[in-house]
Amino acid sequence: MKYSVFRAAFAAAMLLGVNTAAHAQLTVFDPSNFAQNVVTAAKAVKGEIYQNTNIVYQYQMMANQLLQAVNLNPVAMKAQYDQITGDITKVKQYVSTLSDMYGDLQDGAQYIGHVQNLISTSGKSPTQWLSDMNQLYKQGDATATNLFKLGNTVATHVQTVAQRRADLQTQLSLTPTQEATAQLTTHYLDLVSSQFSDLLNLTAAKTQDDAQKQAIDNQDAKDRAAAAASFAAQQDAERARLDALPGN
């Protein structure tokens, strides 16, 4: 009975977004809010890409003007040119990292959108949907397996690229506008990473729950089979005893 109540509460928390205070022991995941945060984070990253692409262009203009300048100290000009081209390389690498992150966030939006579609278009109750998903897991369904593998991959990529971005950002001297944009982007990335973690924890909990239930079902099936075999053996022994009686 307790087990059934737990599964009902888990289904409600996962698909209906129950109140956190009422179910403090469960992680509450809101797919719609998550999808919006992924899109917002992607827009923030895209804004950083645009801004830093413009900075690369400005650096290149500075380098060209320096090459066209006359009556400058060659040594000082070379040092200045090397510094500018070095900054161009760093910013280009930063833009490349941001582009990778933007792609990962787009994958994340596609992933969570697919999850929402699975739930909303199924036309089933949460309990039935979870039951069907459980059946897919048992059958090793490639689509269900790959879907949640994709979620794990996206979360890992977001965290990895965010670290690369942070490392590169420490090497750059950002303008106040760049700094504000980077901080805002980091804020949304933190939200996305946190919610990906919640979703994966829910998935892991459900998988563990299904595995435990399957183990119980398997043990029950073994016990029933053993009981049936024992009963059949008793019947055979009783039949043999009756056949051995005189007059048979």
mmCIF file of C-alpha atoms in Angstrom:
data_model
loop_
_atom_site.group_PDB
_atom_site.id
_atom_site.type_symbol
_atom_site.label_atom_id
_atom_site.label_comp_id
_atom_site.label_asym_id
_atom_site.label_seq_id
_atom_site.Cartn_x
_atom_site.Cartn_y
_atom_site.Cartn_z
ATOM 1 C CA MET A 1 0.000 0.000 0.000
ATOM 2 C CA LYS A 2 2.779 2.421 0.929
ATOM 3 C CA TYR A 3 4.542 1.570 -2.301
ATOM 4 C CA SER A 4 1.429 2.451 -4.364
ATOM 5 C CA VAL A 5 1.040 5.765 -2.540
ATOM 6 C CA PHE A 6 4.682 6.617 -3.250
ATOM 7 C CA ARG A 7 4.311 5.905 -6.963
ATOM 8 C CA ALA A 8 1.145 8.019 -7.166
ATOM 9 C CA ALA A 9 2.887 10.928 -5.434
ATOM 10 C CA PHE A 10 5.910 10.568 -7.701
ATOM 11 C CA ALA A 11 3.750 10.626 -10.832
ATOM 12 C CA ALA A 12 1.931 13.727 -9.648
ATOM 13 C CA ALA A 13 5.191 15.510 -8.837
ATOM 14 C CA MET A 14 6.732 14.703 -12.193
ATOM 15 C CA LEU A 15 3.849 15.503 -14.507
ATOM 16 C CA LEU A 16 1.499 17.827 -12.679
ATOM 17 C CA GLY A 17 3.931 20.054 -10.738
ATOM 18 C CA VAL A 18 2.519 19.605 -7.252
ATOM 19 C CA ASN A 19 3.229 22.132 -4.531
ATOM 20 C CA THR A 20 6.753 21.850 -3.132
ATOM 21 C CA ALA A 21 5.712 22.340 0.463
ATOM 22 C CA ALA A 22 3.158 19.554 0.246
ATOM 23 C CA HIS A 23 5.704 17.104 -1.163
ATOM 24 C CA ALA A 24 8.984 18.324 0.287
ATOM 25 C CA GLN A 25 10.530 14.886 -0.045
ATOM 26 C CA LEU A 26 10.188 14.954 -3.851
ATOM 27 C CA THR A 27 11.911 17.074 -6.474
ATOM 28 C CA VAL A 28 9.302 19.132 -8.338
ATOM 29 C CA PHE A 29 10.034 19.676 -12.023
ATOM 30 C CA ASP A 30 8.115 22.131 -14.204
ATOM 31 C CA PRO A 31 8.705 21.310 -17.905
ATOM 32 C CA SER A 32 7.164 24.566 -19.172
ATOM 33 C CA ASN A 33 9.283 26.757 -16.897
ATOM 34 C CA PHE A 34 12.360 24.712 -17.764
ATOM 35 C CA ALA A 35 11.763 25.093 -21.495
ATOM 36 C CA GLN A 36 11.377 28.865 -21.090
ATOM 37 C CA ASN A 37 14.624 29.095 -19.114
ATOM 38 C CA VAL A 38 16.478 27.116 -21.784
ATOM 39 C CA VAL A 39 15.199 29.468 -24.495
ATOM 40 C CA THR A 40 16.089 32.540 -22.414
ATOM 41 C CA ALA A 41 19.583 31.211 -21.734
ATOM 42 C CA ALA A 42 20.041 30.514 -25.443
ATOM 43 C CA LYS A 43 19.022 34.098 -26.253
ATOM 44 C CA ALA A 44 21.487 35.429 -23.681
ATOM 45 C CA VAL A 45 24.311 33.357 -25.168
ATOM 46 C CA LYS A 46 23.331 34.452 -28.671
ATOM 47 C CA GLY A 47 23.560 38.076 -27.506
ATOM 48 C CA GLU A 48 27.061 37.472 -26.186
ATOM 49 C CA ILE A 49 28.040 35.896 -29.504
ATOM 50 C CA TYR A 50 26.803 38.944 -31.414
ATOM 51 C CA GLN A 51 28.540 41.378 -29.088
ATOM 52 C CA ASN A 52 31.886 39.584 -29.148
ATOM 53 C CA THR A 53 31.725 39.113 -32.919
ATOM 54 C CA ASN A 54 31.505 42.903 -33.192
ATOM 55 C CA ILE A 55 34.505 43.221 -30.871
ATOM 56 C CA VAL A 56 36.532 40.912 -33.125
ATOM 57 C CA TYR A 57 35.658 43.150 -36.068
ATOM 58 C CA GLN A 58 36.756 46.253 -34.142
ATOM 59 C CA TYR A 59 40.048 44.606 -33.173
ATOM 60 C CA GLN A 60 40.686 43.704 -36.801
ATOM 61 C CA MET A 61 40.018 47.318 -37.812
ATOM 62 C CA MET A 62 42.544 48.468 -35.194
ATOM 63 C CA ALA A 63 45.124 46.003 -36.499
ATOM 64 C CA ASN A 64 44.599 47.182 -40.087
ATOM 65 C CA GLN A 65 44.925 50.829 -39.064
ATOM 66 C CA LEU A 66 48.119 50.021 -37.197
ATOM 67 C CA LEU A 67 49.608 48.346 -40.272
ATOM 68 C CA GLN A 68 48.743 51.378 -42.393
ATOM 69 C CA ALA A 69 50.203 53.863 -39.922
ATOM 70 C CA VAL A 70 53.498 55.631 -40.747
ATOM 71 C CA ASN A 71 56.311 57.191 -38.727
ATOM 72 C CA LEU A 72 55.843 54.778 -35.807
ATOM 73 C CA ASN A 73 58.508 53.025 -33.796
ATOM 74 C CA PRO A 74 58.743 49.569 -35.448
ATOM 75 C CA VAL A 75 59.372 47.772 -32.157
ATOM 76 C CA ALA A 76 56.457 49.469 -30.384
ATOM 77 C CA MET A 77 54.211 48.936 -33.400
ATOM 78 C CA LYS A 78 55.098 45.232 -33.519
ATOM 79 C CA ALA A 79 54.370 44.835 -29.793
ATOM 80 C CA GLN A 80 51.029 46.609 -30.139
ATOM 81 C CA TYR A 81 50.112 44.580 -33.220
ATOM 82 C CA ASP A 82 50.977 41.300 -31.469
ATOM 83 C CA GLN A 83 48.830 42.274 -28.488
ATOM 84 C CA ILE A 84 45.865 43.129 -30.721
ATOM 85 C CA THR A 85 46.138 39.922 -32.758
ATOM 86 C CA GLY A 86 46.475 37.958 -29.514
ATOM 87 C CA ASP A 87 43.266 39.534 -28.237
ATOM 88 C CA ILE A 88 41.581 38.694 -31.547
ATOM 89 C CA THR A 89 42.555 35.040 -31.109
ATOM 90 C CA LYS A 90 41.201 34.948 -27.545
ATOM 91 C CA VAL A 91 37.912 36.616 -28.450
ATOM 92 C CA LYS A 92 37.460 34.312 -31.464
ATOM 93 C CA GLN A 93 38.002 31.328 -29.179
ATOM 94 C CA TYR A 94 35.483 32.802 -26.756
ATOM 95 C CA VAL A 95 32.948 33.255 -29.560
ATOM 96 C CA SER A 96 33.557 29.658 -30.653
ATOM 97 C CA THR A 97 32.888 28.442 -27.118
ATOM 98 C CA LEU A 98 29.712 30.523 -26.917
ATOM 99 C CA SER A 99 28.580 29.087 -30.259
ATOM 100 C CA ASP A 100 29.092 25.552 -28.923
ATOM 101 C CA MET A 101 27.109 26.471 -25.824
ATOM 102 C CA TYR A 102 24.306 27.949 -27.943
ATOM 103 C CA GLY A 103 24.102 24.688 -29.904
ATOM 104 C CA ASP A 104 23.925 22.685 -26.680
ATOM 105 C CA LEU A 105 21.112 24.879 -25.390
ATOM 106 C CA GLN A 106 19.217 24.456 -28.650
ATOM 107 C CA ASP A 107 19.583 20.691 -28.232
ATOM 108 C CA GLY A 108 18.322 21.089 -24.678
ATOM 109 C CA ALA A 109 15.265 23.026 -25.830
ATOM 110 C CA GLN A 110 14.551 20.338 -28.421
ATOM 111 C CA TYR A 111 14.974 17.637 -25.781
ATOM 112 C CA ILE A 112 12.630 19.147 -23.212
ATOM 113 C CA GLY A 113 10.160 19.993 -25.985
ATOM 114 C CA HIS A 114 10.130 16.330 -26.962
ATOM 115 C CA VAL A 115 9.455 15.330 -23.355
ATOM 116 C CA GLN A 116 6.563 17.815 -23.169
ATOM 117 C CA ASN A 117 5.115 16.463 -26.419
ATOM 118 C CA LEU A 118 5.311 12.898 -25.125
ATOM 119 C CA ILE A 119 3.276 13.884 -22.083
ATOM 120 C CA SER A 120 0.780 16.292 -23.668
ATOM 121 C CA THR A 121 0.005 14.273 -26.812
ATOM 122 C CA SER A 122 -0.285 10.899 -25.115
ATOM 123 C CA GLY A 123 -3.855 11.569 -23.976
ATOM 124 C CA LYS A 124 -3.240 9.330 -20.975
ATOM 125 C CA SER A 125 -3.328 9.795 -17.244
ATOM 126 C CA PRO A 126 0.029 10.353 -15.517
ATOM 127 C CA THR A 127 -0.181 6.880 -13.994
ATOM 128 C CA GLN A 128 -0.838 5.268 -17.373
ATOM 129 C CA TRP A 129 1.924 7.308 -19.049
ATOM 130 C CA LEU A 130 4.444 6.239 -16.403
ATOM 131 C CA SER A 131 3.270 2.657 -16.725
ATOM 132 C CA ASP A 132 3.800 2.754 -20.488
ATOM 133 C CA MET A 133 7.224 4.341 -20.074
ATOM 134 C CA ASN A 134 8.094 1.609 -17.601
ATOM 135 C CA GLN A 135 7.113 -0.975 -20.198
ATOM 136 C CA LEU A 136 9.354 0.741 -22.740
ATOM 137 C CA TYR A 137 12.268 0.545 -20.316
ATOM 138 C CA LYS A 138 11.631 -3.152 -19.749
ATOM 139 C CA GLN A 139 11.671 -3.770 -23.491
ATOM 140 C CA GLY A 140 14.854 -1.752 -23.947
ATOM 141 C CA ASP A 141 13.059 0.679 -26.249
ATOM 142 C CA ALA A 142 15.713 2.613 -28.199
ATOM 143 C CA THR A 143 13.711 5.836 -28.425
ATOM 144 C CA ALA A 144 13.078 6.137 -24.693
ATOM 145 C CA THR A 145 16.647 5.157 -23.854
ATOM 146 C CA ASN A 146 18.192 7.584 -26.348
ATOM 147 C CA LEU A 147 15.892 10.383 -25.202
ATOM 148 C CA PHE A 148 17.165 10.311 -21.642
ATOM 149 C CA LYS A 149 20.739 9.695 -22.797
ATOM 150 C CA LEU A 150 20.377 12.896 -24.811
ATOM 151 C CA GLY A 151 19.238 14.750 -21.706
ATOM 152 C CA ASN A 152 22.305 13.571 -19.811
ATOM 153 C CA THR A 153 24.578 14.503 -22.728
ATOM 154 C CA VAL A 154 23.089 17.990 -23.010
ATOM 155 C CA ALA A 155 23.497 18.617 -19.282
ATOM 156 C CA THR A 156 27.115 17.474 -19.392
ATOM 157 C CA HIS A 157 27.866 19.647 -22.417
ATOM 158 C CA VAL A 158 26.301 22.732 -20.856
ATOM 159 C CA GLN A 159 28.424 22.313 -17.734
ATOM 160 C CA THR A 160 31.614 21.607 -19.701
ATOM 161 C CA VAL A 161 31.197 24.515 -22.087
ATOM 162 C CA ALA A 162 30.210 26.829 -19.238
ATOM 163 C CA GLN A 163 33.524 25.992 -17.561
ATOM 164 C CA ARG A 164 35.395 26.662 -20.809
ATOM 165 C CA ARG A 165 33.559 29.960 -21.091
ATOM 166 C CA ALA A 166 34.484 30.924 -17.526
ATOM 167 C CA ASP A 167 38.151 30.062 -18.142
ATOM 168 C CA LEU A 168 38.246 32.170 -21.296
ATOM 169 C CA GLN A 169 36.362 35.025 -19.675
ATOM 170 C CA THR A 170 39.062 35.352 -17.013
ATOM 171 C CA GLN A 171 41.592 35.964 -19.801
ATOM 172 C CA LEU A 172 39.609 38.835 -21.316
ATOM 173 C CA SER A 173 39.266 42.430 -20.206
ATOM 174 C CA LEU A 174 35.519 42.938 -20.540
ATOM 175 C CA THR A 175 33.760 46.270 -20.926
ATOM 176 C CA PRO A 176 30.983 47.033 -18.409
ATOM 177 C CA THR A 177 28.381 46.061 -21.018
ATOM 178 C CA GLN A 178 30.157 42.780 -21.753
ATOM 179 C CA GLU A 179 30.509 42.050 -18.044
ATOM 180 C CA ALA A 180 26.800 42.630 -17.408
ATOM 181 C CA THR A 181 25.852 40.446 -20.379
ATOM 182 C CA ALA A 182 28.197 37.680 -19.243
ATOM 183 C CA GLN A 183 26.817 37.772 -15.691
ATOM 184 C CA LEU A 184 23.228 37.590 -16.948
ATOM 185 C CA THR A 185 24.115 34.679 -19.233
ATOM 186 C CA THR A 186 25.822 32.882 -16.348
ATOM 187 C CA HIS A 187 22.692 33.350 -14.226
ATOM 188 C CA TYR A 188 20.462 31.677 -16.820
ATOM 189 C CA LEU A 189 22.998 28.910 -17.415
ATOM 190 C CA ASP A 190 22.996 28.196 -13.677
ATOM 191 C CA LEU A 191 19.201 27.906 -13.799
ATOM 192 C CA VAL A 192 19.328 25.557 -16.781
ATOM 193 C CA SER A 193 22.064 23.359 -15.285
ATOM 194 C CA SER A 194 20.174 23.154 -11.987
ATOM 195 C CA GLN A 195 16.924 22.182 -13.683
ATOM 196 C CA PHE A 196 18.677 19.630 -15.895
ATOM 197 C CA SER A 197 20.068 18.145 -12.702
ATOM 198 C CA ASP A 198 16.565 17.995 -11.189
ATOM 199 C CA LEU A 199 15.198 16.305 -14.304
ATOM 200 C CA LEU A 200 17.977 13.727 -14.392
ATOM 201 C CA ASN A 201 17.501 13.050 -10.674
ATOM 202 C CA LEU A 202 13.814 12.425 -11.318
ATOM 203 C CA THR A 203 14.661 10.102 -14.189
ATOM 204 C CA ALA A 204 17.183 8.237 -12.058
ATOM 205 C CA ALA A 205 14.684 7.937 -9.200
ATOM 206 C CA LYS A 206 12.001 6.589 -11.531
ATOM 207 C CA THR A 207 14.428 4.139 -13.120
ATOM 208 C CA GLN A 208 15.519 2.941 -9.687
ATOM 209 C CA ASP A 209 11.899 2.664 -8.607
ATOM 210 C CA ASP A 210 11.081 0.655 -11.743
ATOM 211 C CA ALA A 211 14.092 -1.583 -11.192
ATOM 212 C CA GLN A 212 13.047 -2.278 -7.605
ATOM 213 C CA LYS A 213 9.481 -3.016 -8.703
ATOM 214 C CA GLN A 214 10.759 -5.303 -11.454
ATOM 215 C CA ALA A 215 12.954 -7.131 -8.952
ATOM 216 C CA ILE A 216 9.956 -7.581 -6.646
ATOM 217 C CA ASP A 217 7.803 -8.779 -9.555
ATOM 218 C CA ASN A 218 10.502 -11.217 -10.624
ATOM 219 C CA GLN A 219 10.833 -12.561 -7.091
ATOM 220 C CA ASP A 220 7.055 -12.905 -6.806
ATOM 221 C CA ALA A 221 6.991 -14.755 -10.125
ATOM 222 C CA LYS A 222 9.745 -17.088 -8.896
ATOM 223 C CA ASP A 223 7.877 -17.709 -5.644
ATOM 224 C CA ARG A 224 4.642 -18.429 -7.527
ATOM 225 C CA ALA A 225 6.471 -20.756 -9.904
ATOM 226 C CA ALA A 226 8.112 -22.569 -6.999
ATOM 227 C CA ALA A 227 4.769 -22.876 -5.200
ATOM 228 C CA ALA A 228 3.112 -24.187 -8.365
ATOM 229 C CA ALA A 229 5.902 -26.719 -8.884
ATOM 230 C CA SER A 230 5.626 -27.853 -5.263
ATOM 231 C CA PHE A 231 1.853 -28.197 -5.570
ATOM 232 C CA ALA A 232 2.215 -30.180 -8.809
ATOM 233 C CA ALA A 233 4.751 -32.471 -7.154
ATOM 234 C CA GLN A 234 2.387 -33.050 -4.235
ATOM 235 C CA GLN A 235 -0.429 -33.881 -6.642
ATOM 236 C CA ASP A 236 1.798 -36.320 -8.536
ATOM 237 C CA ALA A 237 2.829 -37.983 -5.283
ATOM 238 C CA GLU A 238 -0.783 -38.219 -4.126
ATOM 239 C CA ARG A 239 -1.845 -39.658 -7.486
ATOM 240 C CA ALA A 240 0.958 -42.217 -7.354
ATOM 241 C CA ARG A 241 -0.070 -43.204 -3.806
ATOM 242 C CA LEU A 242 -3.694 -43.670 -4.893
ATOM 243 C CA ASP A 243 -2.658 -45.694 -7.941
ATOM 244 C CA ALA A 244 -0.658 -47.988 -5.674
ATOM 245 C CA LEU A 245 -3.680 -48.879 -3.509
ATOM 246 C CA PRO A 246 -5.132 -52.416 -3.922
ATOM 247 C CA GLY A 247 -7.912 -52.665 -6.455
ATOM 248 C CA ASN A 248 -6.526 -49.943 -8.709
#
